[in-house]
Structures are given as structure tokens and as C-alpha cells.
Short mmCIF file of C-alpha atoms in Angstrom, two decimals:
data_model
loop_
_atom_site.label_atom_id
_atom_site.label_comp_id
_atom_site.label_asym_id
_atom_site.label_seq_id
_atom_site.Cartn_x
_atom_site.Cartn_y
_atom_site.Cartn_z
CA MET A 45 -31.91 -16.03 2.86
CA ILE A 46 -28.60 -14.40 1.98
CA GLU A 47 -26.63 -15.25 -1.07
CA GLY A 48 -22.99 -14.33 -0.15
CA GLY A 49 -24.16 -11.39 1.71
CA ILE A 50 -26.48 -9.33 -0.44
CA PRO A 51 -29.93 -10.22 0.76
CA SER A 52 -31.76 -12.49 -1.67
CA GLU A 53 -34.71 -10.30 -1.15
CA LEU A 54 -33.33 -6.83 -1.83
CA PRO A 55 -35.09 -3.78 -0.07
CA GLU A 56 -38.16 -2.43 -1.82
CA GLY A 57 -37.25 -0.50 -5.03
CA TRP A 58 -33.71 -2.04 -5.28
CA VAL A 59 -32.54 -4.40 -8.18
CA ARG A 60 -29.61 -6.53 -8.56
CA VAL A 61 -27.71 -6.27 -12.00
CA ARG A 62 -24.43 -7.05 -13.55
CA LEU A 63 -22.06 -4.20 -13.61
CA ASP A 64 -22.06 -4.02 -17.32
CA GLU A 65 -25.72 -3.29 -17.33
CA VAL A 66 -25.23 -0.04 -15.49
CA ALA A 67 -21.72 0.82 -16.71
CA GLU A 68 -19.12 0.46 -19.46
CA VAL A 69 -16.22 -1.74 -18.15
CA ARG A 70 -12.96 -1.39 -20.27
CA LEU A 71 -9.46 -2.45 -19.83
CA GLY A 72 -6.83 0.21 -20.52
CA ARG A 73 -4.21 0.04 -23.37
CA GLN A 74 -1.28 -2.28 -23.22
CA ARG A 75 2.01 -0.66 -23.21
CA SER A 76 4.39 -1.36 -26.10
CA PRO A 77 7.94 -0.20 -27.10
CA LYS A 78 6.64 1.46 -30.10
CA ASN A 79 4.54 3.75 -27.88
CA HIS A 80 7.31 4.91 -25.58
CA SER A 81 7.75 7.76 -28.11
CA GLY A 82 5.78 9.71 -30.80
CA THR A 83 4.09 12.88 -31.98
CA GLN A 84 1.04 12.43 -29.82
CA MET A 85 2.43 11.77 -26.24
CA ARG A 86 -0.22 11.86 -23.63
CA PRO A 87 -0.48 11.21 -19.92
CA TYR A 88 -1.81 7.95 -18.73
CA LEU A 89 -2.68 6.37 -15.31
CA ARG A 90 -1.26 3.02 -14.16
CA ALA A 91 -1.82 0.90 -11.08
CA ALA A 92 0.81 2.94 -9.08
CA ASN A 93 -1.39 6.03 -9.52
CA VAL A 94 -4.37 4.42 -7.52
CA GLY A 95 -4.26 4.58 -3.73
CA TRP A 96 -6.73 3.70 -1.20
CA ASN A 97 -7.31 7.31 -0.28
CA GLY A 98 -7.68 8.41 -3.98
CA LEU A 99 -5.44 9.07 -6.94
CA LYS A 100 -1.70 9.54 -6.57
CA LEU A 101 -0.68 11.89 -9.27
CA ASP A 102 2.85 12.99 -8.44
CA ASP A 103 4.18 10.54 -10.96
CA VAL A 104 2.22 10.28 -14.03
CA LYS A 105 4.01 8.71 -17.18
CA GLU A 106 3.27 9.45 -20.94
CA MET A 107 2.89 7.43 -23.92
CA ASN A 108 1.93 7.77 -27.54
CA PHE A 109 -1.92 7.77 -28.07
CA THR A 110 -3.42 8.36 -31.53
CA ASP A 111 -6.68 10.37 -31.68
CA ASP A 112 -8.64 7.27 -32.29
CA GLU A 113 -7.08 5.67 -29.24
CA VAL A 114 -7.84 8.64 -27.12
CA ALA A 115 -11.45 8.41 -28.07
CA ILE A 116 -11.35 4.87 -26.46
CA TYR A 117 -9.13 5.19 -23.59
CA ARG A 118 -9.54 8.84 -22.38
CA LEU A 119 -10.74 9.24 -18.93
CA LYS A 120 -13.81 11.49 -18.26
CA LYS A 121 -14.91 13.02 -14.92
CA GLY A 122 -16.67 10.48 -12.90
CA ASP A 123 -14.86 7.53 -14.27
CA ILE A 124 -13.74 4.85 -11.79
CA VAL A 125 -10.36 3.08 -12.20
CA LEU A 126 -9.56 -0.13 -10.56
CA SER A 127 -6.32 -1.93 -10.08
CA GLU A 128 -6.78 -4.95 -12.54
CA ALA A 129 -3.80 -6.93 -11.08
CA SER A 130 -1.38 -6.97 -8.20
CA GLY A 131 1.15 -9.28 -6.65
CA SER A 132 -0.25 -8.20 -3.29
CA ALA A 133 -3.71 -9.88 -2.71
CA SER A 134 -5.11 -6.79 -0.76
CA GLU A 135 -4.46 -4.41 -3.64
CA VAL A 136 -6.55 -6.25 -6.36
CA GLY A 137 -9.52 -4.15 -7.49
CA LYS A 138 -8.55 -1.15 -5.45
CA PRO A 139 -10.68 1.74 -6.89
CA ALA A 140 -10.44 5.58 -7.09
CA ILE A 141 -12.58 8.19 -9.08
CA TRP A 142 -11.38 10.50 -11.78
CA ASN A 143 -12.30 14.26 -11.54
CA ASP A 144 -10.44 15.59 -14.59
CA GLU A 145 -7.33 16.31 -12.61
CA ILE A 146 -5.11 16.14 -15.71
CA SER A 147 -6.40 17.01 -19.34
CA ASP A 148 -6.39 14.43 -22.09
CA CYS A 149 -5.47 11.71 -19.58
CA CYS A 150 -5.79 7.99 -20.76
CA LEU A 151 -5.16 4.65 -18.98
CA GLN A 152 -2.95 1.68 -19.18
CA ASN A 153 -4.11 -1.99 -19.04
CA THR A 154 -3.02 -2.29 -15.42
CA LEU A 155 -6.30 -0.55 -14.78
CA ILE A 156 -9.96 -1.22 -15.60
CA ARG A 157 -12.17 1.77 -16.18
CA VAL A 158 -15.87 1.59 -15.04
CA ARG A 159 -17.96 4.52 -16.62
CA SER A 160 -21.55 4.70 -15.27
CA TYR A 161 -24.41 4.95 -17.62
CA GLY A 162 -26.75 6.42 -14.93
CA VAL A 163 -26.01 5.14 -11.52
CA ASP A 164 -24.28 7.71 -9.04
CA PRO A 165 -20.40 7.21 -9.78
CA HIS A 166 -19.68 7.71 -6.10
CA TYR A 167 -22.18 5.02 -5.23
CA LEU A 168 -20.42 2.67 -7.60
CA LEU A 169 -17.00 3.78 -6.15
CA TYR A 170 -17.88 2.98 -2.58
CA PHE A 171 -19.49 -0.37 -3.59
CA LEU A 172 -16.35 -1.37 -5.58
CA ARG A 173 -14.23 -0.30 -2.56
CA SER A 174 -16.27 -2.41 -0.22
CA GLU A 175 -15.76 -5.40 -2.53
CA ALA A 176 -11.99 -4.75 -2.72
CA ILE A 177 -11.65 -4.25 1.13
CA ARG A 178 -13.48 -7.46 1.94
CA GLY A 179 -11.14 -9.47 -0.37
CA ALA A 180 -13.92 -10.37 -3.02
CA PHE A 181 -11.93 -9.32 -5.93
CA VAL A 182 -8.85 -11.38 -5.06
CA GLU A 183 -10.95 -14.33 -4.01
CA HIS A 184 -12.20 -14.60 -7.60
CA SER A 185 -9.03 -13.40 -9.34
CA ARG A 186 -6.75 -15.66 -11.64
CA GLY A 187 -3.12 -15.99 -11.98
CA VAL A 188 0.04 -17.39 -10.14
CA GLY A 189 2.06 -14.83 -8.28
CA ILE A 190 0.13 -11.87 -9.88
CA HIS A 191 -3.67 -11.78 -9.09
CA HIS A 192 -5.84 -10.66 -12.14
CA ILE A 193 -9.48 -9.81 -11.79
CA GLY A 194 -9.96 -9.37 -15.37
CA SER A 195 -12.52 -6.90 -17.14
CA ALA A 196 -14.79 -9.75 -18.15
CA ARG A 197 -15.26 -11.08 -14.52
CA LEU A 198 -15.59 -7.46 -13.44
CA ALA A 199 -18.15 -6.81 -16.03
CA ALA A 200 -20.29 -9.71 -14.73
CA TRP A 201 -19.96 -8.51 -11.04
CA GLN A 202 -23.27 -8.46 -9.12
CA VAL A 203 -24.15 -4.84 -7.97
CA PRO A 204 -27.08 -4.09 -5.69
CA VAL A 205 -28.75 -0.79 -7.24
CA PRO A 206 -31.15 1.28 -5.14
CA PRO A 207 -33.35 4.32 -6.44
CA VAL A 208 -31.27 7.22 -7.52
CA GLU A 209 -32.24 9.37 -4.63
CA GLU A 210 -31.36 6.64 -2.09
CA GLN A 211 -27.98 6.27 -3.84
CA ARG A 212 -27.24 9.95 -3.22
CA ARG A 213 -28.36 9.57 0.45
CA ILE A 214 -26.26 6.49 0.85
CA VAL A 215 -23.20 8.44 -0.51
CA ALA A 216 -23.81 11.46 1.70
CA ALA A 217 -24.12 9.15 4.82
CA ILE A 218 -20.92 7.34 4.04
CA GLU A 219 -18.94 10.60 3.25
CA GLU A 220 -20.20 12.04 6.47
CA GLN A 221 -19.04 9.25 8.57
CA LEU A 222 -15.82 8.67 6.68
CA SER A 223 -14.83 12.24 7.28
CA ARG A 224 -15.13 11.73 10.78
CA LEU A 225 -13.09 8.64 10.80
CA GLU A 226 -10.42 10.44 8.59
CA ALA A 227 -10.22 13.24 10.94
CA GLY A 228 -9.76 10.66 13.96
CA ASP A 229 -7.09 8.98 11.72
CA ARG A 230 -5.33 12.29 11.20
CA SER A 231 -5.33 13.00 14.89
CA VAL A 232 -3.88 9.56 15.62
CA ALA A 233 -1.12 9.96 12.95
CA ASP A 234 -0.22 13.27 14.35
CA ALA A 235 -0.02 11.81 17.80
CA LEU A 236 2.29 8.95 16.59
CA ARG A 237 4.54 11.57 14.84
CA LYS A 238 4.91 13.76 17.82
CA THR A 239 5.57 10.61 20.15
CA ALA A 240 8.29 9.72 17.67
CA GLN A 241 9.69 13.21 17.79
CA TYR A 242 9.62 13.31 21.49
CA SER A 243 11.40 9.87 21.85
CA VAL A 244 14.16 11.22 19.81
CA LEU A 245 14.43 14.45 21.65
CA VAL A 246 14.48 12.68 25.02
CA ALA A 247 17.24 10.29 23.70
CA GLN A 248 19.33 13.13 22.27
CA LYS A 249 19.13 15.07 25.62
CA LEU A 250 19.87 12.18 27.86
CA LEU A 251 22.77 10.94 25.65
CA GLN A 252 24.13 14.52 25.38
CA LEU A 253 24.23 14.31 21.69
CA GLU A 254 22.87 17.87 20.88
CA GLN A 255 25.05 19.55 23.54
CA PRO A 256 27.72 21.71 21.72
CA ALA A 257 30.34 20.91 24.39
CA SER A 258 29.65 17.76 26.27
CA SER A 259 31.45 17.12 29.59
CA TRP A 260 32.11 13.56 28.40
CA PRO A 261 34.89 12.53 26.20
CA ILE A 262 34.02 12.20 22.53
CA VAL A 263 35.21 9.23 20.42
CA ARG A 264 34.88 8.07 16.87
CA ILE A 265 33.15 4.77 15.94
CA GLY A 266 36.41 3.67 14.16
CA ASP A 267 38.40 4.28 17.26
CA ILE A 268 36.38 1.82 19.34
CA ALA A 269 35.32 -0.60 16.93
CA LYS A 270 36.24 -2.76 13.74
CA VAL A 271 34.04 -1.44 10.91
CA GLY A 272 33.48 -3.59 7.83
CA SER A 273 30.75 -4.70 5.42
CA GLY A 274 29.57 -7.94 3.78
CA SER A 275 29.07 -8.82 0.13
CA THR A 276 26.57 -10.61 -2.00
CA PRO A 277 27.84 -13.87 -3.49
CA LEU A 278 27.38 -14.33 -7.23
CA ARG A 279 23.63 -15.27 -7.94
CA SER A 280 24.68 -17.39 -10.79
CA ARG A 281 26.71 -19.70 -8.48
CA GLN A 282 23.92 -21.89 -7.30
CA GLU A 283 26.36 -23.82 -5.03
CA TYR A 284 26.56 -20.40 -3.07
CA TYR A 285 22.88 -20.53 -1.91
CA GLU A 286 21.23 -23.88 -2.69
CA GLY A 287 21.02 -25.76 0.69
CA GLY A 288 22.73 -23.06 2.50
CA ASP A 289 22.19 -22.87 6.39
CA ILE A 290 24.45 -19.64 7.16
CA PRO A 291 22.15 -16.69 7.72
CA TRP A 292 22.66 -13.77 5.30
CA VAL A 293 21.32 -10.32 6.45
CA THR A 294 20.18 -7.68 3.96
CA SER A 295 19.52 -4.10 4.81
CA SER A 296 15.71 -4.50 5.06
CA LEU A 297 16.22 -6.31 8.39
CA VAL A 298 18.07 -3.43 9.91
CA ASN A 299 14.54 -1.60 10.38
CA GLU A 300 14.07 -3.77 13.55
CA SER A 301 15.92 -3.31 16.89
CA TYR A 302 17.35 -6.82 16.71
CA VAL A 303 18.04 -9.52 14.14
CA ASP A 304 16.84 -12.86 15.37
CA GLY A 305 16.30 -14.59 12.10
CA VAL A 306 16.76 -14.20 8.30
CA SER A 307 14.84 -15.45 5.30
CA GLN A 308 17.96 -15.79 3.15
CA TYR A 309 20.92 -18.13 3.56
CA ILE A 310 24.29 -18.87 2.04
CA THR A 311 26.38 -22.01 1.94
CA LYS A 312 29.81 -22.88 3.64
CA LYS A 313 31.39 -22.70 0.17
CA ALA A 314 30.19 -19.19 -0.41
CA LEU A 315 31.74 -18.27 3.06
CA GLU A 316 34.99 -19.80 2.12
CA GLU A 317 35.26 -18.53 -1.26
CA THR A 318 34.02 -14.79 -1.03
CA SER A 319 34.94 -11.75 1.13
CA LEU A 320 32.08 -12.58 3.58
CA ARG A 321 32.81 -12.82 7.34
CA LEU A 322 30.74 -14.62 9.88
CA LEU A 323 29.81 -12.10 12.57
CA PRO A 324 28.91 -12.97 16.18
CA PRO A 325 26.00 -11.97 18.20
CA GLY A 326 26.34 -8.34 19.69
CA THR A 327 27.64 -7.11 16.37
CA LEU A 328 26.01 -3.60 15.48
CA LEU A 329 24.74 -3.11 11.89
CA VAL A 330 24.03 0.10 10.25
CA ALA A 331 22.31 0.37 6.73
CA MET A 332 24.29 2.25 4.37
CA TYR A 333 21.95 2.11 1.36
CA GLY A 334 18.24 2.81 0.70
CA GLU A 335 16.14 5.62 -0.54
CA GLY A 336 13.31 5.06 2.06
CA LYS A 337 13.66 5.14 5.87
CA THR A 338 16.28 2.15 5.84
CA ARG A 339 19.40 4.20 5.25
CA GLY A 340 21.11 4.97 8.58
CA LYS A 341 19.04 2.58 10.77
CA CYS A 342 20.89 0.57 13.39
CA THR A 343 20.32 -2.93 14.77
CA GLU A 344 21.90 -5.64 16.60
CA LEU A 345 22.56 -9.19 15.76
CA ARG A 346 21.35 -11.74 18.16
CA ILE A 347 22.60 -14.60 15.94
CA TRP A 348 25.84 -15.56 14.03
CA ALA A 349 25.34 -14.22 10.57
CA THR A 350 26.93 -12.65 7.38
CA THR A 351 25.52 -9.50 5.72
CA ASN A 352 25.41 -8.09 2.35
CA GLN A 353 27.28 -4.94 1.07
CA ALA A 354 24.59 -2.55 2.23
CA CYS A 355 25.19 -3.17 5.71
CA ALA A 356 28.13 -1.78 7.93
CA SER A 357 29.10 -4.06 10.71
CA ILE A 358 30.38 -2.55 13.90
CA ALA A 359 32.27 -4.95 16.25
CA LEU A 360 33.43 -3.19 19.33
CA LYS A 361 37.04 -3.85 20.68
CA PRO A 362 36.92 -5.90 23.94
CA GLU A 363 37.66 -2.94 26.26
CA PHE A 364 34.60 -1.15 24.75
CA GLU A 365 32.10 -4.10 24.89
CA SER A 366 30.55 -2.71 28.09
CA ARG A 367 29.68 0.36 25.81
CA ARG A 368 27.69 -1.71 23.24
CA PRO A 369 23.94 -0.62 24.67
CA TRP A 370 25.26 2.98 24.75
CA VAL A 371 26.82 3.00 21.21
CA LYS A 372 23.68 1.46 19.81
CA ALA A 373 21.26 4.06 21.54
CA ALA A 374 23.51 6.87 20.23
CA LEU A 375 23.54 5.63 16.62
CA GLN A 376 19.75 5.29 16.79
CA ALA A 377 19.29 8.75 18.27
CA LYS A 378 21.58 10.23 15.48
CA TYR A 379 19.65 8.38 12.69
CA GLU A 380 18.62 11.75 11.02
CA GLU A 381 21.86 13.22 11.42
CA ASN A 382 23.59 10.27 10.09
CA ARG A 383 21.45 10.14 7.04
CA LYS A 384 22.51 13.70 6.15
CA LEU A 385 26.18 12.38 5.79
CA SER A 386 25.18 10.36 2.76
CA SER A 387 26.76 11.22 -0.57
CA GLY A 388 26.24 10.27 -4.27
CA GLY A 389 24.09 11.15 -7.24
CA VAL A 390 20.72 9.65 -7.79
CA GLN A 391 20.89 7.34 -4.90
CA LYS A 392 22.77 8.84 -1.77
CA ASN A 393 24.63 6.23 0.31
CA LEU A 394 26.63 6.11 3.49
CA ASN A 395 30.00 4.42 3.26
CA LEU A 396 32.47 2.89 5.71
CA SER A 397 34.64 6.02 6.17
CA VAL A 398 31.58 8.02 7.10
CA ILE A 399 30.55 5.28 9.61
CA ARG A 400 34.03 5.25 11.15
CA ALA A 401 33.90 8.99 11.51
CA ILE A 402 30.67 9.25 13.42
CA GLU A 403 31.26 10.76 16.76
CA ILE A 404 29.50 9.97 20.10
CA PRO A 405 30.06 10.92 23.89
CA ILE A 406 31.30 8.47 26.28
CA PRO A 407 30.18 9.05 29.89
CA PRO A 408 31.38 7.18 32.95
CA LEU A 409 29.85 3.63 33.30
CA ASP A 410 27.71 4.40 36.27
CA GLU A 411 26.17 7.46 34.60
CA GLN A 412 25.82 5.32 31.33
CA ASP A 413 23.73 2.76 33.13
CA ARG A 414 21.50 5.35 34.92
CA ILE A 415 20.73 7.23 31.65
CA LEU A 416 20.15 3.89 29.65
CA CYS A 417 17.71 2.80 32.47
CA GLU A 418 15.86 6.11 32.08
CA LEU A 419 15.93 5.87 28.34
CA ASP A 420 14.51 2.38 28.43
CA GLU A 421 11.58 3.56 30.62
CA GLN A 422 10.87 6.37 28.21
CA SER A 423 10.94 3.92 25.42
CA ARG A 424 8.43 1.68 26.91
CA ALA A 425 6.07 4.46 27.45
CA ALA A 426 6.38 5.60 23.83
CA LEU A 427 5.76 1.91 22.70
CA ARG A 428 2.67 1.79 24.88
CA LEU A 429 1.21 4.86 23.09
CA GLN A 430 2.10 3.35 19.80
CA ASP A 431 0.32 0.16 20.54
CA GLU A 432 -2.72 2.12 21.63
CA ALA A 433 -2.66 4.16 18.51
CA LYS A 434 -2.54 1.11 16.34
CA LEU A 435 -5.42 -0.31 18.14
CA VAL A 436 -7.39 2.88 17.42
CA MET A 437 -6.44 2.56 13.71
CA GLN A 438 -7.57 -0.97 13.57
CA ARG A 439 -10.93 -0.13 15.11
CA SER A 440 -11.14 2.68 12.50
CA ALA A 441 -10.68 0.19 9.62
CA THR A 442 -13.18 -2.11 11.16
CA LEU A 443 -15.77 0.85 11.28
CA ARG A 444 -15.10 1.67 7.80
CA HIS A 445 -15.74 -2.01 6.74
CA ALA A 446 -18.92 -2.08 8.80
CA LEU A 447 -20.03 1.19 7.31
CA LEU A 448 -19.78 -0.06 3.72
CA THR A 449 -21.29 -3.40 4.46
CA GLN A 450 -24.29 -1.97 5.94
CA ALA A 451 -24.79 0.64 3.14
CA PHE A 452 -24.92 -1.98 0.41
CA ALA A 453 -27.07 -4.23 2.31
CA GLY A 454 -29.73 -1.43 2.46
CA ARG A 455 -29.21 -0.62 6.17
CA LEU A 456 -27.46 2.80 6.19
CA VAL A 457 -30.32 5.13 5.42
CA ARG A 458 -34.12 5.18 5.22
CA GLN A 459 -36.01 4.59 2.18
CA GLY A 460 -38.16 7.30 0.57
CA PRO A 461 -41.60 6.06 -0.39
CA ALA A 462 -41.73 8.68 -3.26
CA ASP A 463 -38.31 7.41 -4.52
CA GLU A 464 -38.42 6.31 -8.25
CA PRO A 465 -37.69 2.63 -8.07
CA ALA A 466 -34.38 1.37 -9.54
CA ASP A 467 -36.07 -0.75 -12.12
CA ALA A 468 -37.35 2.30 -13.84
CA LEU A 469 -33.71 3.88 -13.86
CA LEU A 470 -32.55 0.31 -15.43
CA ALA A 471 -35.24 0.52 -18.16
CA ARG A 472 -34.08 4.14 -18.89
CA ILE A 473 -30.54 3.12 -19.11
CA ARG A 474 -31.39 0.21 -21.45
CA THR A 475 -33.53 2.52 -23.66
CA GLU A 476 -30.68 5.09 -23.95
CA ARG A 477 -28.09 2.39 -24.68
CA GLU A 478 -30.19 0.99 -27.34
CA ALA A 479 -30.73 4.25 -28.91
CA ALA A 480 -27.09 4.93 -28.88
CA GLY A 481 -26.25 1.61 -30.30
CA ALA A 482 -28.77 2.08 -33.14
CA ALA A 483 -27.27 5.42 -33.96
CA SER A 484 -23.71 4.06 -33.72
CA SER A 485 -24.56 1.07 -36.01
CA GLY A 486 -25.90 3.43 -38.74
CA ARG A 487 -22.44 4.86 -38.96
CA ARG A 488 -20.49 1.63 -39.02
CA SER A 489 -18.62 0.24 -42.01
CA PRO A 490 -19.65 -3.10 -43.53
CA ARG A 491 -19.07 -5.94 -40.94
CA ARG A 492 -16.17 -8.04 -41.43
CA ALA A 493 -15.76 -11.62 -40.48
CA PRO A 494 -14.53 -11.82 -36.85
CA VAL A 495 -10.70 -12.43 -36.29
CA GLN A 496 -10.05 -15.58 -34.05
CA ARG A 497 -8.58 -14.26 -30.81
CA LYS A 498 -6.63 -15.98 -28.27
CA ARG A 499 -8.74 -16.69 -25.14
CA THR A 500 -7.38 -14.69 -22.19
CA PRO A 501 -8.99 -14.07 -18.70
CA ASP A 502 -10.34 -10.73 -20.26
CA THR A 503 -11.96 -12.48 -23.37
CA ALA A 504 -12.90 -15.79 -21.78
CA ASP A 505 -16.59 -16.60 -20.75
CA VAL A 506 -17.12 -16.13 -17.02
CA ASN A 507 -20.05 -18.60 -16.64
CA ASP A 508 -17.95 -21.00 -14.77
CA THR A 509 -17.76 -19.14 -11.55
CA PRO A 510 -20.50 -16.40 -11.08
CA PRO A 511 -19.17 -13.33 -9.31
CA PRO A 512 -19.97 -13.28 -5.55
CA LEU A 513 -22.34 -11.07 -3.59
CA LEU A 514 -21.60 -9.40 -0.31
CA SER A 515 -20.49 -11.74 2.46
CA ASP A 516 -20.79 -10.94 6.20
CA GLY A 517 -23.74 -13.01 7.13
CA LEU A 518 -26.08 -9.97 7.59
CA ALA A 519 -29.53 -10.30 8.45
CA LEU A 520 -32.14 -9.77 5.71
CA ALA A 521 -32.70 -6.04 4.94
CA THR A 522 -36.50 -5.31 4.98
CA ALA A 523 -38.52 -2.91 3.14
CA THR A 524 -37.93 -0.52 5.80
CA GLN A 525 -34.30 0.13 6.51
CA PRO A 526 -33.29 1.41 10.01
CA THR A 527 -30.64 4.17 10.13
CA LEU A 528 -27.46 2.85 11.28
CA ASP A 529 -25.98 4.58 14.33
CA LEU A 530 -22.02 3.82 14.26
CA GLU A 531 -21.65 5.98 17.53
CA ILE A 532 -18.78 7.87 16.07
CA PRO A 533 -18.24 10.93 18.06
CA SER A 534 -18.24 14.25 16.13
#
């Protein structure tokens, strides 16, 4: 039988335990205004510092930790940190391992620290990652909007523990296969990058955007179109939004080639009482704001809509309407160049004057149509390559999931008959913990009456819903574990 995925009869020498039997599970310290400054400022990790491919340490914050707090919350090499909560279900429980990258670093309560008592930390890391990838943590999380796993539920999580030597073999096998998958992913990502660069270069050449002296006339956007922007009606005026049926476009939609639908609407009253204008299909939009890739992007409306102030609208004059596909292609090909025209302090933006001043060449109509046809063929070829690359990446993710699933079902590596069984490791951990507890209790001050605490997901009992085991309907692993051949080319 299989209970949730981990075989009910584990391979010989394995044991199934609660996580807190083999590791300390501790929530980080809560942020507080009083700790934003002080004489003992120290770096700390938060959920934003944990990525699927490891820690992201380019933006590490500081807050005040006393020496006593440091003794509790400081990270040590081999500690695993997990995202305790997230508004995105796929991010809950995402783990990474700490390797002393920053001295004297602590953690915030958006993270849970798992400190192994004797199990290989990398074995625990890959097991917890497997659980996060398959969605087990979010399935058993709590909260509305923000999903919390909670340290109490994590502490009770069921963990299959093999002998120590087998743990090391499993980790080595996982890392060998993952290194191959990561090398393949890097190759695919590089191919995608080169495809995108090639597409831009082809467009610039065909449109004669990079030629110092084009044989075609050069015009400014402001000479061939009416350029404007939208606005954001007062959010405090519910009558501007509630029950609205007029599409309202924000700059996030400009990343697509066309706008066919929106997620936000305004009312007729908002249209009548504000500076908003209803724009017809065929209007081109250019994003003027945005720190990411949005600023400078160009799209085309295929519906009647209004926009916010972050979008510049380009409505071509009637005599230039036949130039719309050309103007759109030129603005898309000049994306990087147009972004460099931004101005401002912390957040650089484009403005309507800059949009009006953008120059593009205008060829004869027959030449325009020929070039656009060739450009369309090139674009379709690039899209096919991108689709194939995405499929390869999806297969890579599937292989990762299969690799981890097999590892923790006892199917990735063979067992060693001479390996010390895991229950001996567990007994040793218990003995060491009891000894450490006895030594610690001898130094304690007289016990005080417990303070009544408010029950939270982290202090509440967890007996109502036991943590899940692995799920995937795997066949029972037997005492002899066949080596898995993933057929990943070297």
C-alpha cells in the first residue's frame, strides 16, 4: 500500500519520522518598528531572499538584534530556510540552504529555519524542495489570500529517512542529474536570448532603422499621429468603477502584441467627468512607465478602451492609417532605443514629448508591404523556436519532479547491505538531544508559571490534519532498489 505517496512499507533500513525528530524547526523573528534602528543592527533573510535556484543575496536588509536574539535566530552553515507564507500558492515552502554567505545573519518570520540534528542537510533540502514543487505545503497551508504553512505544521511533517550513507548517495545522484538538467536549461535560455536578439536585428535591418542615412523619408510620430495619454479616476469614487463596463487598460497589458480584453473597467460617469478618452481599435499604445521590461513596449488595441496615464496613445491621422502596421513594427524594433530616452530620478519614465519626437523611416507602400511580409515570416520562425524551447523547459521541469519523487520513494540509488540502518541514527539523535536537554535544564532559572498565549497557526495543535506523505501513486519500493535511469544525455 501507499499512503499519500511514501510507501507504507519503506525500504529496508529506512524510517519515517516527524521533521522535528531529526531537525529543529523555528520561525524567524517578527519585524517591529522598534527594531528598524538600534546599536546592534544585523543582516537578516526574508522570503524575498529565497529563490528556487538558491538564495538571492543582492538585497539583504538589516534590523536590530540583541545578543540574546542572535543566539536564537542566527543562521549556521547547513541551515535550511523555507518561505513560511506567500500570496502565490506555488511559492509556499520554497527552500534554500545557508552556507555562511554573510556573517552574523539572522532570519525574519517570513521564513522558517530547519536545522538538522544528524540527517544530511542537503538530503532534507531536496526532500523539502520536492514537497514544495508538488504543492504539498500549499495544500496543507492556512489563510485567505496569503497561504501560511506554519512552523507547527512543518515540524510535524512526515520525512522518510534512509541510512546516512544512502542519504549521501541520494544527494550525489540528485546533484549529478540536476547539473545536467541545469546545463541543458542554460543552453535553451541562451538559444532563446540569441533568437530574440536575431529577431530584433532582422527587424532593424529590414525597417532600415539602423542605417545612418536611409533613402526613405524620416518622419516623427507627432507629425503623423495624435499622441495622448489616459488617467486614473479617483479610487475613492466608487461610482467611477462599480458596475463599470468600459475597458480600462493599464501598462501591464502593453507587453502583449494586441489588447483584446482587460481585467479592469470604469463607468460612463467616470468617462464623462474625467479627462479619459475612449480610444478606437487600431490605436497604438506605448508604455511610458515601468522599471521592468514594460517601459517602451508597444501594442495595438483591438477593442474600444480607455487607458491610464502610464500609456501613450498613438492615433494615426487618416492619411497615414495605411502605415499602422509599419509604425507598430518600427516602434517594437526600436524598443531598447526608446527606453534609453527615459528621464527622471529614481524611476525613469518616458513622456508624451519624447513619444512625439521618435523618428521612423517611411518607405513606398509597395516596399512597405514586401518588407512587412518578410518580417512576418521571420517572426513566425522565431515563435516556433520559442515554442520548442518552452516545451524543452517543461520537459526539464517534469524530469526534475520525477527525479525527486523517485529519490524519496527509495528508487534512485541502490541500498548498501553494510549501511547502518536509519533507526540507529535516530536513536543516536535522541540520545544526544536528551543529553543536551539535561545539560541545558541544569542551567535554567526557576520555572515560572506559563503565560497564556493566543493560539495561532504556529502554536495551535496540528492533530486535526496530519501532514501528507509523498503523492504520485508510485509502486511500492522494495528492499532492493533499482537504479533509476533518467536517460539524460551527458
